[in-house]
Coordinates of C-alpha atoms in Angstrom, one line a residue:
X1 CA 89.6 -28.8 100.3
X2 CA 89.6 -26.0 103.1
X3 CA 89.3 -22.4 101.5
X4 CA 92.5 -20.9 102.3
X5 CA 94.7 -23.4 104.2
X6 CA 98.1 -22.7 104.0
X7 CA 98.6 -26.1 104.8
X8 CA 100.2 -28.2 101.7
X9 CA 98.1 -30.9 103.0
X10 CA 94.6 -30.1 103.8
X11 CA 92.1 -32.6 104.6
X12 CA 89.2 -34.0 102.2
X13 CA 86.1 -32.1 103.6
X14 CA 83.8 -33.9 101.0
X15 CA 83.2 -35.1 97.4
X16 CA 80.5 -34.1 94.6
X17 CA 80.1 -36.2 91.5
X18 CA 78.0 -34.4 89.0
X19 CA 76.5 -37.1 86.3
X20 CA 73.6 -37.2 83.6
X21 CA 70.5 -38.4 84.7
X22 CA 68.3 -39.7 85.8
X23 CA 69.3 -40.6 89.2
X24 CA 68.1 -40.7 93.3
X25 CA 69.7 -37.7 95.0
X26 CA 68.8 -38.7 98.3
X27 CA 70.2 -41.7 98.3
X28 CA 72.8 -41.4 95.8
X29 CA 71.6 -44.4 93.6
X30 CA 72.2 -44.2 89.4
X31 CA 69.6 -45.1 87.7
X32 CA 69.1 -45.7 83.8
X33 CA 72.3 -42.8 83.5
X34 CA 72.4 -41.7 79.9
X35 CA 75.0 -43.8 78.2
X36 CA 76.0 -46.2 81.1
X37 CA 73.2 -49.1 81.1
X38 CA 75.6 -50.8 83.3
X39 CA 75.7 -48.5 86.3
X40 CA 71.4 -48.7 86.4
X41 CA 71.2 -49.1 90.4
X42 CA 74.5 -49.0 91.6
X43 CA 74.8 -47.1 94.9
X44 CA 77.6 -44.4 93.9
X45 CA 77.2 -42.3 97.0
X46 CA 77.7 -45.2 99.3
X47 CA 80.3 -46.8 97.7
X48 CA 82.2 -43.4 97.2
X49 CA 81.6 -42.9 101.0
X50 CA 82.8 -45.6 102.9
X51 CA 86.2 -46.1 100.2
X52 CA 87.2 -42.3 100.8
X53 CA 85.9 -42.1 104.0
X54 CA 84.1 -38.5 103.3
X55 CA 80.8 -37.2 102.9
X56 CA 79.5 -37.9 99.3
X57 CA 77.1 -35.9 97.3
X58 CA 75.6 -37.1 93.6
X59 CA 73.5 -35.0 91.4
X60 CA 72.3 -34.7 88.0
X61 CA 75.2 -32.9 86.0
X62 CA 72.1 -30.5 84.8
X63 CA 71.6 -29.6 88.9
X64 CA 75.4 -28.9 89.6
X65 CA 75.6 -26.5 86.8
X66 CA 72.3 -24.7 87.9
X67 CA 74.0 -24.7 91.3
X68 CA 77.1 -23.6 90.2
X69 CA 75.0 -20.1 88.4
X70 CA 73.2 -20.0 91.5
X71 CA 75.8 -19.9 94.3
X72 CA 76.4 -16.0 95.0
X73 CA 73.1 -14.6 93.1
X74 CA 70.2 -13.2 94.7
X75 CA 67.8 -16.2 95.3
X76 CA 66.6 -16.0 91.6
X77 CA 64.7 -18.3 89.4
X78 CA 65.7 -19.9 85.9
X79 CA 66.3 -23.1 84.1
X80 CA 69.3 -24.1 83.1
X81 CA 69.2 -25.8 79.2
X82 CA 71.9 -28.3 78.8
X83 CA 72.1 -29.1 74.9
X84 CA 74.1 -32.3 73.6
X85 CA 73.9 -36.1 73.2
X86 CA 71.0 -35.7 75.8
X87 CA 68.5 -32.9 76.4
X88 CA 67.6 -31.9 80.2
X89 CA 67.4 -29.2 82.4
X90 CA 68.2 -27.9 86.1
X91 CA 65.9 -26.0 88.0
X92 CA 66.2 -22.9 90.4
X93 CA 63.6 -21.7 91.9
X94 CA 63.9 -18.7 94.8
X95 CA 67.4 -19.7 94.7
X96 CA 67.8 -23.5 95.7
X97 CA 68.0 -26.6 93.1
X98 CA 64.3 -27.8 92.6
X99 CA 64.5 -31.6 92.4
X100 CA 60.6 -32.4 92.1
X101 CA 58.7 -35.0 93.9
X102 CA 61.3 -38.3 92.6
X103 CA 64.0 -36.2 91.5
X104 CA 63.0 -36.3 88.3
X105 CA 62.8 -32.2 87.6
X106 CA 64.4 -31.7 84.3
X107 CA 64.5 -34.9 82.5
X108 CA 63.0 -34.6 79.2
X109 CA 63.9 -38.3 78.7
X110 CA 64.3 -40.0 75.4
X111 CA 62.7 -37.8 72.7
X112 CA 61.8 -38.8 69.0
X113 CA 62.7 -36.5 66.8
X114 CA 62.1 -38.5 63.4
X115 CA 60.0 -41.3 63.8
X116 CA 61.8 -43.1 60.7
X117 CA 65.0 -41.6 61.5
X118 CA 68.4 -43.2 62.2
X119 CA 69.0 -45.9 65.1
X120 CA 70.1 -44.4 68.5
X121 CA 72.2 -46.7 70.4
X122 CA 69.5 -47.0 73.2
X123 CA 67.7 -49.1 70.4
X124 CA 64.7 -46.7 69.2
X125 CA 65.0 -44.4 66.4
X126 CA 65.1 -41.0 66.1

């Protein structure tokens, strides 16, 4: 939405979808997203896009959050831990979102924690 229209309607400038990883930034393509098998591939930002008819940004939720802490600081660097059913991280370095060379900056991935421990739901254990 416009920053301070007093207009009770203002226009859709754009949309951001924020999701786990991992994913292609640039072209706004999911791909193996934590907990949604189903989505591996599907072209979100384009699809978004052209049914709102809006610019469309997707990112790793663990980027968005970085660039949330970010936005108004003084072009610092840190990593931002996200802790839950997933492990992964979003990187600021001199003040922009570092993505790496695939956009794969951050992802831990899968990680084996007990090698005889319980069944995860991706089919390993641990």
């Amino acid at each position: 939405m416009r920053p301070g229209s007093a207009d009770p309607d203002p226009a859709l400038l754009g949309v951001g979808v924020a999701l786990p990883g991992p994913l292609d930034h640039a072209r706004g393509v999911l791909h193996r997203v934590t907990g949604f098998p189903e989505w591996d591939g599907f072209p979100l930002r384009e699809a978004l896009a052209e049914r709102l008819g809006v610019p469309v940004v997707v990112d790793k939720d663990t980027n968005a959050a970085a660039l949330g802490l970010a936005a108004g600081g003084e072009g610092g660097s840190f990593a931002y831990l996200h802790l839950g059913t997933g492990l992964g991280a979003g990187l600021v370095i001199g003040g922009s979102v570092h993505r790496g060379a695939r956009t794969g900056a951050g992802e831990f991935g899968h990680q084996v924690i007990q090698l005889d421990g319980p069944p995860c739901t991706c089919g390993n254990r641990g």
